[in-house]
Short mmCIF file of C-alpha atoms and ligand atoms in Angstrom, two decimals:
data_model
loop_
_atom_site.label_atom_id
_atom_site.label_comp_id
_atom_site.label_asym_id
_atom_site.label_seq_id
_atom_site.Cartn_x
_atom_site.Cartn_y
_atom_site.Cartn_z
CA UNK A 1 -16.07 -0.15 -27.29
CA UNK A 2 -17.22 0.91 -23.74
CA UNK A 3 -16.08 -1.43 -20.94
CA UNK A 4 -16.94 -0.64 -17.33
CA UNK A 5 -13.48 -1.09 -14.77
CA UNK A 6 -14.04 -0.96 -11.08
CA UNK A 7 -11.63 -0.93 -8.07
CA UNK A 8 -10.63 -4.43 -6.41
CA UNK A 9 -13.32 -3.60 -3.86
CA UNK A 10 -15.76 -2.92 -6.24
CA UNK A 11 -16.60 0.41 -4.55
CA UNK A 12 -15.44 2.92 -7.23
CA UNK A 13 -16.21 2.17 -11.26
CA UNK A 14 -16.56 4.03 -14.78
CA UNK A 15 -17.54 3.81 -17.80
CA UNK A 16 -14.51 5.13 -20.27
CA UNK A 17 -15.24 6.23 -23.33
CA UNK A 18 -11.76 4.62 -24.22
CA UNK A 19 -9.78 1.65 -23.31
CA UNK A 20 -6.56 0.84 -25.07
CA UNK A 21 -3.50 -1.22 -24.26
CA UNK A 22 -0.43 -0.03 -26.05
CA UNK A 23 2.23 -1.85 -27.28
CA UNK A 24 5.12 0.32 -27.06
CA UNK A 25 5.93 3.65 -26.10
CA UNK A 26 5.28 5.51 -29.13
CA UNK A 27 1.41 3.77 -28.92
CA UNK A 28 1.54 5.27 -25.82
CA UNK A 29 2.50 8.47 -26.41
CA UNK A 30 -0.60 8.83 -29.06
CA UNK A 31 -2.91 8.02 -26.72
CA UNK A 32 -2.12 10.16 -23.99
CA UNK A 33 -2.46 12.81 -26.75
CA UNK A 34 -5.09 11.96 -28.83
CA UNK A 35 -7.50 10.12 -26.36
CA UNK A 36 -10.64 11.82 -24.65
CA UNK A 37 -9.63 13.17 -21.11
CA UNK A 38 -8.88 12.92 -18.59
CA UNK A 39 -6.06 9.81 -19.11
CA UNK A 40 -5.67 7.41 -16.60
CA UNK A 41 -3.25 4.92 -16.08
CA UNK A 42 -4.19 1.70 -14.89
CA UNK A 43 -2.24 -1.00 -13.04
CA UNK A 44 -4.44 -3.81 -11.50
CA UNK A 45 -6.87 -1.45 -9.76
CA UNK A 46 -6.13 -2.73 -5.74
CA UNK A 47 -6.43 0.77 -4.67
CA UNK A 48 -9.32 1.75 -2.80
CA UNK A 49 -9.17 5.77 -3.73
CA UNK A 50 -10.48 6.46 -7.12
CA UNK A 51 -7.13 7.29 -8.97
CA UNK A 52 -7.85 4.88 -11.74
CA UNK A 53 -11.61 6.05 -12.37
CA UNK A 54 -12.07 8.19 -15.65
CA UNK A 55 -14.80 8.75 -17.76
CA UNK A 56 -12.40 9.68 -20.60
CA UNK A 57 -9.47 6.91 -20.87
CA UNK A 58 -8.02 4.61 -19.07
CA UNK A 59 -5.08 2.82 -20.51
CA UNK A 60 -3.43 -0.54 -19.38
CA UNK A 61 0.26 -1.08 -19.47
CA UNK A 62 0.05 -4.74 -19.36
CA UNK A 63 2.10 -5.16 -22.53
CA UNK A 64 5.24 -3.11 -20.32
CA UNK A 65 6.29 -6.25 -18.87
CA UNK A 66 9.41 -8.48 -18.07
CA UNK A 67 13.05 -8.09 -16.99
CA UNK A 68 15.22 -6.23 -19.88
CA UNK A 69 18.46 -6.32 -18.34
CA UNK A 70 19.98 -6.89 -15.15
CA UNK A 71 23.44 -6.86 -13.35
CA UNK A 72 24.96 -9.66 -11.70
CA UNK A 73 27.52 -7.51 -9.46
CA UNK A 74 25.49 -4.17 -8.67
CA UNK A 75 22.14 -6.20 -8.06
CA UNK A 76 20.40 -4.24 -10.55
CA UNK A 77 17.04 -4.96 -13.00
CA UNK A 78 15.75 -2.64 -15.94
CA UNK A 79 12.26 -4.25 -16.38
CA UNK A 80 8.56 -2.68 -17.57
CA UNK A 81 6.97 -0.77 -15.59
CA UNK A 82 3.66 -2.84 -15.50
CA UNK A 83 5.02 -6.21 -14.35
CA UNK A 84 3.04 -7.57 -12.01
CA UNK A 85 5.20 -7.48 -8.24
CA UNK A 86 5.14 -11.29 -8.09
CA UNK A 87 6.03 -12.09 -11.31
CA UNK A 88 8.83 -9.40 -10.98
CA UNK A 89 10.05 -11.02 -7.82
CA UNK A 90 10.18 -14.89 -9.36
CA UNK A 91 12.08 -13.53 -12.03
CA UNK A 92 14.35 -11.57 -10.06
CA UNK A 93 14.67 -14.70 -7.73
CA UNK A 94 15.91 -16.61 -10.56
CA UNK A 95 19.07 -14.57 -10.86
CA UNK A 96 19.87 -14.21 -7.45
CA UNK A 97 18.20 -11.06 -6.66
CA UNK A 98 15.53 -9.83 -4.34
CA UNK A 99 12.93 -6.76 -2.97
CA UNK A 100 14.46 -5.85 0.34
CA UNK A 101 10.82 -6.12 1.27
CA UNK A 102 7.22 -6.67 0.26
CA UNK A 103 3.88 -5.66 0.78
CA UNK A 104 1.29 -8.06 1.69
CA UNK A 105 0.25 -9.12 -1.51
CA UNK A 106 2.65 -9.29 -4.96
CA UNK A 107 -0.67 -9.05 -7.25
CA UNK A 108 -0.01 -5.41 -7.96
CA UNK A 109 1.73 -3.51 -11.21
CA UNK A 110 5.19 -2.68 -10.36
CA UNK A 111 3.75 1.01 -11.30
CA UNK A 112 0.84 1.02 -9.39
CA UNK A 113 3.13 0.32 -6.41
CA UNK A 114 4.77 3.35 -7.37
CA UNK A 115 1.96 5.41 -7.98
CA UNK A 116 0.81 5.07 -4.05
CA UNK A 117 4.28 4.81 -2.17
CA UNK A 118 3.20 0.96 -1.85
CA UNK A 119 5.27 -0.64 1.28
CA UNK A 120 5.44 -3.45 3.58
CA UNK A 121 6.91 -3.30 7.25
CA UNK A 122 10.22 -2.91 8.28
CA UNK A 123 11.79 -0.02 10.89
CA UNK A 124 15.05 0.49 8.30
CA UNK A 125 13.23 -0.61 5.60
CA UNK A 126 11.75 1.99 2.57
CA UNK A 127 9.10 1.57 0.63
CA UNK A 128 9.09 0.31 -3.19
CA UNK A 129 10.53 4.02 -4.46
CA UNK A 130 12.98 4.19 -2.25
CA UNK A 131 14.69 1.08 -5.00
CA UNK A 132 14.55 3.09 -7.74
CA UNK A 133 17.60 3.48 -9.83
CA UNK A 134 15.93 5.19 -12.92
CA UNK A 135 12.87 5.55 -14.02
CA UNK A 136 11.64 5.88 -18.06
CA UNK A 137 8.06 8.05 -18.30
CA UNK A 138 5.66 9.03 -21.13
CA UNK A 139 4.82 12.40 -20.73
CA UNK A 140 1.39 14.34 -21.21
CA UNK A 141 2.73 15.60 -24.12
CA UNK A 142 3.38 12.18 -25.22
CA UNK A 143 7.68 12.59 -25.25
CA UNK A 144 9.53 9.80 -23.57
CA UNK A 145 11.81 11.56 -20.89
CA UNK A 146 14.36 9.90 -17.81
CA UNK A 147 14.82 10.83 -14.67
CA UNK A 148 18.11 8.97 -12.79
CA UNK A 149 19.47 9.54 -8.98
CA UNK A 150 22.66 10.06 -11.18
CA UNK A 151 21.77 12.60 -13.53
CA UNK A 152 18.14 14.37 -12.24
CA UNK A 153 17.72 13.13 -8.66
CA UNK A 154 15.65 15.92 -7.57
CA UNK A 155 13.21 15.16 -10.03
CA UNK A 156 12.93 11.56 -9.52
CA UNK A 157 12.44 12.48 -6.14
CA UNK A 158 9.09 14.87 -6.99
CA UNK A 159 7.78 12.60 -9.71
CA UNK A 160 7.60 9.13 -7.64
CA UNK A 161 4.89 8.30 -6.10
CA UNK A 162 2.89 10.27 -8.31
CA UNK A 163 -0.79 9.28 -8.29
CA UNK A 164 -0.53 9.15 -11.96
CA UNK A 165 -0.58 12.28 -12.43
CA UNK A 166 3.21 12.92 -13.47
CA UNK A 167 3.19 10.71 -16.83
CA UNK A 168 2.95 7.00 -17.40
CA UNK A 169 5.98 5.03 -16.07
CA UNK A 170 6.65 2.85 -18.61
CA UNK A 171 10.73 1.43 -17.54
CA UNK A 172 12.24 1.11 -13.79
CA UNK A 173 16.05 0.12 -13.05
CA UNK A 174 15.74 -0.71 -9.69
CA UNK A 175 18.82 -1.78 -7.23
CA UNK A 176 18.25 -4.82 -5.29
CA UNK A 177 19.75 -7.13 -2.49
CA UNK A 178 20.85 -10.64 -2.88
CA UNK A 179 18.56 -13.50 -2.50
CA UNK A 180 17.87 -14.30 1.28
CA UNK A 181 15.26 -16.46 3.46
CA UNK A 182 13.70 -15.15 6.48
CA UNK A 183 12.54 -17.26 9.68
CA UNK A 184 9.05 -15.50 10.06
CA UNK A 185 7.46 -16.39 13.66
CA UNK A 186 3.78 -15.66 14.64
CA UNK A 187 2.79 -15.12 18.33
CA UNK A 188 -0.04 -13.26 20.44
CA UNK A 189 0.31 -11.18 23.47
CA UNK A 190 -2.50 -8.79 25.14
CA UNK A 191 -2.80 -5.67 23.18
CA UNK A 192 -1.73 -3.90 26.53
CA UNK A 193 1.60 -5.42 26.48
CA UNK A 194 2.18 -5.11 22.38
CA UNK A 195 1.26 -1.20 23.02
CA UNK A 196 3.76 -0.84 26.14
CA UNK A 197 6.35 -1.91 24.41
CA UNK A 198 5.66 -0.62 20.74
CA UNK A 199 8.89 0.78 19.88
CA UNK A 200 11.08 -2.11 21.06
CA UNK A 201 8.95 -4.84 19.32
CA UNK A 202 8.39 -3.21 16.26
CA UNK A 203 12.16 -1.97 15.63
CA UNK A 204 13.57 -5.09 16.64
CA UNK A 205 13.14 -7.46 14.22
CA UNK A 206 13.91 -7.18 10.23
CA UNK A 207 10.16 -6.85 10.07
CA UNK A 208 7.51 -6.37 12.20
CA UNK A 209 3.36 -5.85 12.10
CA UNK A 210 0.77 -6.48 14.39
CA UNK A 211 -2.72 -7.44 13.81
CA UNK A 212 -5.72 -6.55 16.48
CA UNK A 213 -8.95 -8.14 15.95
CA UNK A 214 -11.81 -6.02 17.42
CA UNK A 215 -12.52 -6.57 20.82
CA UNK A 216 -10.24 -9.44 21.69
CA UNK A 217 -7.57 -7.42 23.33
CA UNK A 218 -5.03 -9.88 22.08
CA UNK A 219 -2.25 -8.53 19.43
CA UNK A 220 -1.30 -11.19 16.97
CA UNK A 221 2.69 -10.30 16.23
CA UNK A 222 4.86 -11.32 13.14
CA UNK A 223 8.00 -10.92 13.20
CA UNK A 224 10.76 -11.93 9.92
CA UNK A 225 14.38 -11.90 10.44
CA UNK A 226 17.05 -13.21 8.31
CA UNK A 227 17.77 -16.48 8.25
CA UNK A 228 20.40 -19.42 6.84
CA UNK A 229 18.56 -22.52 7.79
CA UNK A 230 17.14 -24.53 5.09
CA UNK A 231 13.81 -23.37 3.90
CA UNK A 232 10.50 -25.49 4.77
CA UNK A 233 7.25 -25.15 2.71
CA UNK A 234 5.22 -22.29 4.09
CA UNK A 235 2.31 -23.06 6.06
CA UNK A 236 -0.83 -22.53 4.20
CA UNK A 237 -2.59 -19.14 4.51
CA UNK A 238 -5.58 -18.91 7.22
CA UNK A 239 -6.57 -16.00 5.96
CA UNK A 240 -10.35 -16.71 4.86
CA UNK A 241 -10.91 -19.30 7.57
CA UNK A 242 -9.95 -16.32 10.58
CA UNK A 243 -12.56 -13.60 8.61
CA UNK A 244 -14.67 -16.14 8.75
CA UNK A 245 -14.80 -16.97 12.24
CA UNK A 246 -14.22 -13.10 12.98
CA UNK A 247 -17.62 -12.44 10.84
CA UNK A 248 -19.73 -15.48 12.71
CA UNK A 249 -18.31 -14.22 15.83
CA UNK A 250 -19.30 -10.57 15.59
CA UNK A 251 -22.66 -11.87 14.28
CA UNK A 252 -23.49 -14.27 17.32
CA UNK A 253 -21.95 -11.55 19.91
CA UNK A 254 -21.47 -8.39 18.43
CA UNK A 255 -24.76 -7.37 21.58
CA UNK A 256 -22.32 -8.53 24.24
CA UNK A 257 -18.89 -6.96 24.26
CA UNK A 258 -17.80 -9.34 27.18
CA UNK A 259 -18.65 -12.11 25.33
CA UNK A 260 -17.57 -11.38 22.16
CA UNK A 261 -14.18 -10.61 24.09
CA UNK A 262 -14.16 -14.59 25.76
CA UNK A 263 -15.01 -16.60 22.86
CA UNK A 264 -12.36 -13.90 20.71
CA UNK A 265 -10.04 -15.24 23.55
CA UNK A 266 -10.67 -18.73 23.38
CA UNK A 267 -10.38 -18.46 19.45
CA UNK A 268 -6.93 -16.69 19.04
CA UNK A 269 -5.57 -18.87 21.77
CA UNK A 270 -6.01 -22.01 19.74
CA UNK A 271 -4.29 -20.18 16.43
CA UNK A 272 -1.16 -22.45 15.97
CA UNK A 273 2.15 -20.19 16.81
CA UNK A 274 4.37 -20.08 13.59
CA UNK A 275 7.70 -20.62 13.13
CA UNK A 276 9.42 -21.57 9.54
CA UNK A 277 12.32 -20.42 7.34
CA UNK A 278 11.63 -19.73 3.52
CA UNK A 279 12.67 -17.51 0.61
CA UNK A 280 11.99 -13.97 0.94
CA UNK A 281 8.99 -13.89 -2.02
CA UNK A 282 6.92 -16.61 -0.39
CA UNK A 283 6.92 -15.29 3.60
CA UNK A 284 5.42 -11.60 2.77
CA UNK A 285 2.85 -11.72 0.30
CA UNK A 286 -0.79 -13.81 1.05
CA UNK A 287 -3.73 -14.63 -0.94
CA UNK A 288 -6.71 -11.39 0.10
CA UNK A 289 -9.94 -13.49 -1.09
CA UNK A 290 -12.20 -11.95 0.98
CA UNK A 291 -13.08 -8.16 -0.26
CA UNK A 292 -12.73 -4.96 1.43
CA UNK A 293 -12.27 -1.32 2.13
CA UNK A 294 -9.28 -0.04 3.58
CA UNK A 295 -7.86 3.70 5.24
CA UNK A 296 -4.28 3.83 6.32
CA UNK A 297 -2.73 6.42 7.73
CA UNK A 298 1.36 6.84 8.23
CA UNK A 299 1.85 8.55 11.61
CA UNK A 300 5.42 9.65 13.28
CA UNK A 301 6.61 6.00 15.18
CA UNK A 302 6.88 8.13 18.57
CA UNK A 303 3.07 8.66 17.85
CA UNK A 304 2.31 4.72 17.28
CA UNK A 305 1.22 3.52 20.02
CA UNK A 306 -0.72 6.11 21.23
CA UNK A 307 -2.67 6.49 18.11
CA UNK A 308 -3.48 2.47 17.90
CA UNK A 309 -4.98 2.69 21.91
CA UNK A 310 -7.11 5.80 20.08
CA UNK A 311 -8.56 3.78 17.00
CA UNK A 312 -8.96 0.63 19.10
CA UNK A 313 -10.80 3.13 22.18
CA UNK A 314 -12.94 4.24 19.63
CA UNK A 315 -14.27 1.56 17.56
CA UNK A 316 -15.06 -0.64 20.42
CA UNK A 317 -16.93 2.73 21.80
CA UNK A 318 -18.94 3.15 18.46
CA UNK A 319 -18.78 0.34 15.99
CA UNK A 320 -19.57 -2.96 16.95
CA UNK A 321 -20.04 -4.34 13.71
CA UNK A 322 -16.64 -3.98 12.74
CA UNK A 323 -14.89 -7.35 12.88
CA UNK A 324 -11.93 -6.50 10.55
CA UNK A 325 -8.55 -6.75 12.50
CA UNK A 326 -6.56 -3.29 12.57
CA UNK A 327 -2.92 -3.65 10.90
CA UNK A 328 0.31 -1.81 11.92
CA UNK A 329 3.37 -1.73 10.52
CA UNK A 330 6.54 0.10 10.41
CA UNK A 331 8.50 2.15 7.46
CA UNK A 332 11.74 3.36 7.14
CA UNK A 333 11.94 7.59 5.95
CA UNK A 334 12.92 8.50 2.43
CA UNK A 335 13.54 11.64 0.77
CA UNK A 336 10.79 11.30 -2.17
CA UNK A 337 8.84 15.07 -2.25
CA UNK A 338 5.36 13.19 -1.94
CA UNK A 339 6.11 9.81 -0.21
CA UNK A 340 3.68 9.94 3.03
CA UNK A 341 7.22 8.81 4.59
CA UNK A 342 9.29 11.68 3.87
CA UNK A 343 12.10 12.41 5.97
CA UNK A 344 9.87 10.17 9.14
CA UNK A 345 9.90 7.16 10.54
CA UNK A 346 6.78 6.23 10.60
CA UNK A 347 3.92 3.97 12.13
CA UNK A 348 1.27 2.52 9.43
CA UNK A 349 -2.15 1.93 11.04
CA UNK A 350 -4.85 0.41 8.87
CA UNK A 351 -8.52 0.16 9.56
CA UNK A 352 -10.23 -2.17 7.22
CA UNK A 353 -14.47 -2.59 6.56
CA UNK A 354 -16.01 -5.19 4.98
CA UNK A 355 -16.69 -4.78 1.06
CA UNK A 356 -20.20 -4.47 -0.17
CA UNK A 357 -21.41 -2.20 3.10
CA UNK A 358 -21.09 1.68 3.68
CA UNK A 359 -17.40 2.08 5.20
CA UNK A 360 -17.56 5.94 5.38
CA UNK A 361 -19.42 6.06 9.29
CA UNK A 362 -16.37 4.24 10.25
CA UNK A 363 -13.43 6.20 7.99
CA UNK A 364 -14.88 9.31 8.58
CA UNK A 365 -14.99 8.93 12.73
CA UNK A 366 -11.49 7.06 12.89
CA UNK A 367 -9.84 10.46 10.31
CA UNK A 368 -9.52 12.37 12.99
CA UNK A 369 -7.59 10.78 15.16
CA UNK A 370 -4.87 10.02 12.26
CA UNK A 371 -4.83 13.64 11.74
CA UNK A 372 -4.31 14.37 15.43
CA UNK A 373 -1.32 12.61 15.22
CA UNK A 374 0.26 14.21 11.97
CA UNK A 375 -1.05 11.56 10.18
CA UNK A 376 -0.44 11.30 6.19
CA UNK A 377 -2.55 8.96 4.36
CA UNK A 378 -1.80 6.48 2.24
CA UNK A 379 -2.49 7.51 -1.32
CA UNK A 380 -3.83 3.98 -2.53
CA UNK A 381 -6.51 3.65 0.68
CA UNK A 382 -10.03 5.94 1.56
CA UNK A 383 -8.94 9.40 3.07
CA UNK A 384 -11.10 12.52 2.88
CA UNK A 385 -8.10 15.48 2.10
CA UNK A 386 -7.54 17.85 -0.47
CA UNK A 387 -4.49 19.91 -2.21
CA UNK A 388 -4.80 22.41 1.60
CA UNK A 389 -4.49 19.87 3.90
CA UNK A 390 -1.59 17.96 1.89
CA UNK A 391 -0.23 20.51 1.51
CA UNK A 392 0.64 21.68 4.92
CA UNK A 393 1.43 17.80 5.07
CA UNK A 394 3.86 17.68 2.31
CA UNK A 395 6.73 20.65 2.57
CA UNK A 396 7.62 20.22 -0.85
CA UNK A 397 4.19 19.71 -2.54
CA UNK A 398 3.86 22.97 -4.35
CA UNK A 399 7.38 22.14 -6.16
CA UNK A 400 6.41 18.63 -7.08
CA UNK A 401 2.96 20.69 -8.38
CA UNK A 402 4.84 22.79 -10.27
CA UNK A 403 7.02 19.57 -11.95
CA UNK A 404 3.70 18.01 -12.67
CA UNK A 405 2.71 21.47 -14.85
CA UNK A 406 6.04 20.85 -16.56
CA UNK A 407 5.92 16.79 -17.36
CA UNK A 408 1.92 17.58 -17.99
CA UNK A 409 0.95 21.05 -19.66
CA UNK A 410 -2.65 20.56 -21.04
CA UNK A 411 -3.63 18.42 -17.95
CA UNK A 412 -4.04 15.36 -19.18
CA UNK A 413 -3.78 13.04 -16.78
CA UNK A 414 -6.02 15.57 -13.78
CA UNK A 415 -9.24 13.75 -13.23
CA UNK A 416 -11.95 15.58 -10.99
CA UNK A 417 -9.96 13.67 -8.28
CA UNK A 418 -6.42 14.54 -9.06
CA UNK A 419 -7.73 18.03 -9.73
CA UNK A 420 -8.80 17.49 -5.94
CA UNK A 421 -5.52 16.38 -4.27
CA UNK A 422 -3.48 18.60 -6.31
CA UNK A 423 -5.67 21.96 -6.17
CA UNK A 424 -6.12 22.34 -10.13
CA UNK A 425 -8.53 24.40 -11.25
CA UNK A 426 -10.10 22.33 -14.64
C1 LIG B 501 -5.77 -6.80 -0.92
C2 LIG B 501 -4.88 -5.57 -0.94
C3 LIG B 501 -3.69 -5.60 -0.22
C4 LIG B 501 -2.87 -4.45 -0.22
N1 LIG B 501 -1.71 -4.48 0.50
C5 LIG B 501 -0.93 -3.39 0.56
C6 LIG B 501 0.27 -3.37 1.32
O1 LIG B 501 0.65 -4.36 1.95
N2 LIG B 501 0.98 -2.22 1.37
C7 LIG B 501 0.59 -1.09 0.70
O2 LIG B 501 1.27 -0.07 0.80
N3 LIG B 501 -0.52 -1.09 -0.06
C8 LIG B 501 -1.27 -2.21 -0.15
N4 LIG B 501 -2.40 -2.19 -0.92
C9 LIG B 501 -2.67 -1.02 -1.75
C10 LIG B 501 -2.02 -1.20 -3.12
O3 LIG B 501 -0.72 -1.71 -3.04
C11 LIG B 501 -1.93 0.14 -3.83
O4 LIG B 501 -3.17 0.74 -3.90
C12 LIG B 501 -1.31 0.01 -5.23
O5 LIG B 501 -1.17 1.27 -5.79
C13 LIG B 501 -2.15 -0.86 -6.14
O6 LIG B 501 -1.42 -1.19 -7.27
P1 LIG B 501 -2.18 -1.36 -8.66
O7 LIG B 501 -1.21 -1.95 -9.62
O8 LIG B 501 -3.43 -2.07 -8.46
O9 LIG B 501 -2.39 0.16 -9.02
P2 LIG B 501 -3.75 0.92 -9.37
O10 LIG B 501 -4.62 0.91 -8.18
O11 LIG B 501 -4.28 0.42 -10.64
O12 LIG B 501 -3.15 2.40 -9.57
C14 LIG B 501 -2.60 3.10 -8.49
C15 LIG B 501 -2.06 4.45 -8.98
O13 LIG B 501 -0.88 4.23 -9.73
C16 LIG B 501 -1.01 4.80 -11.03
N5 LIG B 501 -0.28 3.95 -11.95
C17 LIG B 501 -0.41 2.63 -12.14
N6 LIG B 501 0.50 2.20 -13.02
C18 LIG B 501 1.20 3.28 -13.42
C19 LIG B 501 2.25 3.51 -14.33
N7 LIG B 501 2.83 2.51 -15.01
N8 LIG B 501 2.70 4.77 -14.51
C20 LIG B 501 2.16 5.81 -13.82
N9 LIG B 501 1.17 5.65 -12.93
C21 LIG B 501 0.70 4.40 -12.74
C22 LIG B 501 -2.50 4.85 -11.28
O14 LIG B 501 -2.84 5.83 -12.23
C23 LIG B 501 -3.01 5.20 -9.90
O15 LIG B 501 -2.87 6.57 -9.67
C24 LIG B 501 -3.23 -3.31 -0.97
C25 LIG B 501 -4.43 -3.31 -1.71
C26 LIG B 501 -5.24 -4.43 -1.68
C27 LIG B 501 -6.53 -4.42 -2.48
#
């Protein structure tokens, strides 16, 4: 049977000639052999590129779920790879453990998060594959193989994040930290003052991200340290009501820039500052009900603030129907061969556009300036490069090509978009 999947945004779908949802990996292994190409592995479908998209298979790994083992003393969990983040983080709660960090939602597949270099915010904090102990993957030759810091690091380090394109992860062992709360506080300041003093605000706190709603010139901060007072319950999320406003605002306004800047004024100024203590799982993810399209690009830190005063410059130049705040963030640098934050600190900006309308005008201007800065983009979110221009991104991306060739001989997992970002000739 035929069933159509599309993207959480709803702007990239197929038609596979195959679904299937294996129960183990032997299943697995079958499929990836025997099922029409190309093979794609599916893990909720939040990203906005079209990784997922296949007109051949796509296969779920739903039933690759729950903790297997853990340990008490190093902080360690064995669980399947396509637990969902939240669930993994409940369960991981339960004994004591914890993600150092989180994105900001915990809907995704622990392996889709791996697949895109998934992260939250955090100047010495990595992104999810930075954790991993071990990982367990289904090849494209359908052979279970391992790859451990302790016995193969280097090619742990080329295979994750990888697109989906270097085997299905079926098992991570990932090392943890203890349970902790964090006191998360909320406050605005003029985007003027946020940008003067990017490095200091955004390295100084456990975590730190700014949001910048279009035309307001005010920088909404968050900031999460650790904390040992006793938790409160979190205040509920805003989230829909502030698009809301943002939309109705843009719609009565969007003519007048000045005026659209007063009433943006008067608005943030009455958003409540926040302030409370709570466990780590419930202060970083929120609830995303309202649908869109997203590019991110990972620039050097030094490059931050500049690059921000670029994207803001030009979209209040050029597109006035944009009411989607900007997001920055923060990421520690890791040594994995394709992570957009190898060996660099680096500065996530985010440009969002709402679902259901053409975001491209608005991607396709705002690309350049990334790039100007050295930008990488996130793998997960709308970017226009191919294998060249990754390549002179990524110093190691024709050796982590080359491992792919090994774990994935007959090609596959290479969609007419993998074949893109990897160069293969199909
Ligand atoms: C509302 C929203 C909020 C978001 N917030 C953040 C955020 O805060 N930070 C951030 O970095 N990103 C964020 N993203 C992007 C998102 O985290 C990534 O796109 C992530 O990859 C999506 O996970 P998924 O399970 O939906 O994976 P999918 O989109 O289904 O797949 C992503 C890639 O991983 C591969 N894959 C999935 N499972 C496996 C597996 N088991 N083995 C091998 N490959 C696999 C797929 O083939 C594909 O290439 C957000 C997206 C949305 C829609």
């Amino acid at each position: 049977m035929t069933v159509r999947w599309q993207n959480w945004s709803g702007y990239h779908s197929s038609t596979p000639r195959f679904r299937s949802e294996p129960a183990d990996v032997g299943e697995l292994g079958d499929v990836i052999c025997a099922a029409p190409a190309p093979v794609r592995i599916l893990g909720t479908g939040h990203s906005f590129t079209p990784l997922v998209k296949s007109n051949g298979t796509i296969i779920s790994l739903d039933k690759f779920s729950g903790i297997h083992t853990h340990d008490a003393d190093a902080l360690t969990v064995t669980a399947g790879a396509g637990m969902k983040i939240g669930e993994m983080a409940k369960a991981m709660h339960s004994i004591g453990q914890a993600f150092p960090n989180m994105g900001d939602i915990d809907k995704q597949a622990f392996g889709g998060a791996l697949g895109t270099a998934t992260h939250g915010s955090g100047a010495a904090l990595g992104a999810y594959h930075t954790q991993l102990e071990a990982i367990q993957i289904v090849d494209g030759r359908g052979e279970v193989r391992e790859f451990s810091r302790q016995k193969n690091a280097d090619d742990l380090l080329a295979v994750i994040p990888g697109l989906g394109a270097f085997g299905a992860v079926t098992e991570v062992t990932l090392r943890n930290v203890a349970s902790y709360r964090l006191r998360r506080r909320r406050w605005t300041l003029s985007i003027e003052e946020m940008l003067d003093q990017f490095h200091t605000m955004m390295t100084s706190h456990r975590s730190a991200e700014f949001y910048y709603a279009p035309f307001s010139r005010i920088a909404l901060f968050i900031a999460s340290d650790l904390s040992n007072e006793l938790a409160v319950p979190r205040p509920p999320d805003e989230d829909d009501e502030t698009m809301a406003t943002l939309a109705k605002v843009q719609r009565l306004t969007g003519w007048a820039p000045w005026l659209r800047r007063a009433v943006l004024k008067k608005a943030l100024a009455g958003i409540p500052r926040e302030d409370y203590v709570a466990d780590w799982l419930t202060v970083y993810p929120s609830e995303r009900k309202v649908r869109f399209n997203e590019m991110e690009y990972h620039v050097p830190i030094e490059e931050g603030s500049n690059a921000v005063a670029e994207v803001i410059s030009l979209m209040e130049t050029r597109f006035s129907d944009v009411y989607f705040p900007i997001e920055v963030r923060v990421v520690s640098p890791d040594e994995a061969w394709l992570s957009p934050f190898y060996k660099r600190q680096t500065a996530s900006i985010a440009i969002h556009h709402q679902a259901g309308t053409d975001p491209m005008p608005y991607f396709n201007a705002m690309e350049p300036i990334f790039r100007k800065y050295g930008g990488r983009p996130h793998w997960g979110k709308m970017h226009g490069l191919a294998a060249k221009d990754l390549q002179a991104s990524y110093p190691r991306f024709l050796e982590a090509k080359s491992i792919r060739r090994d774990i994935d001989p007959e090609n596959r997992f290479v969609s007419p978009y993998i074949a893109k970002i990897f160069g293969i000739d199909l």
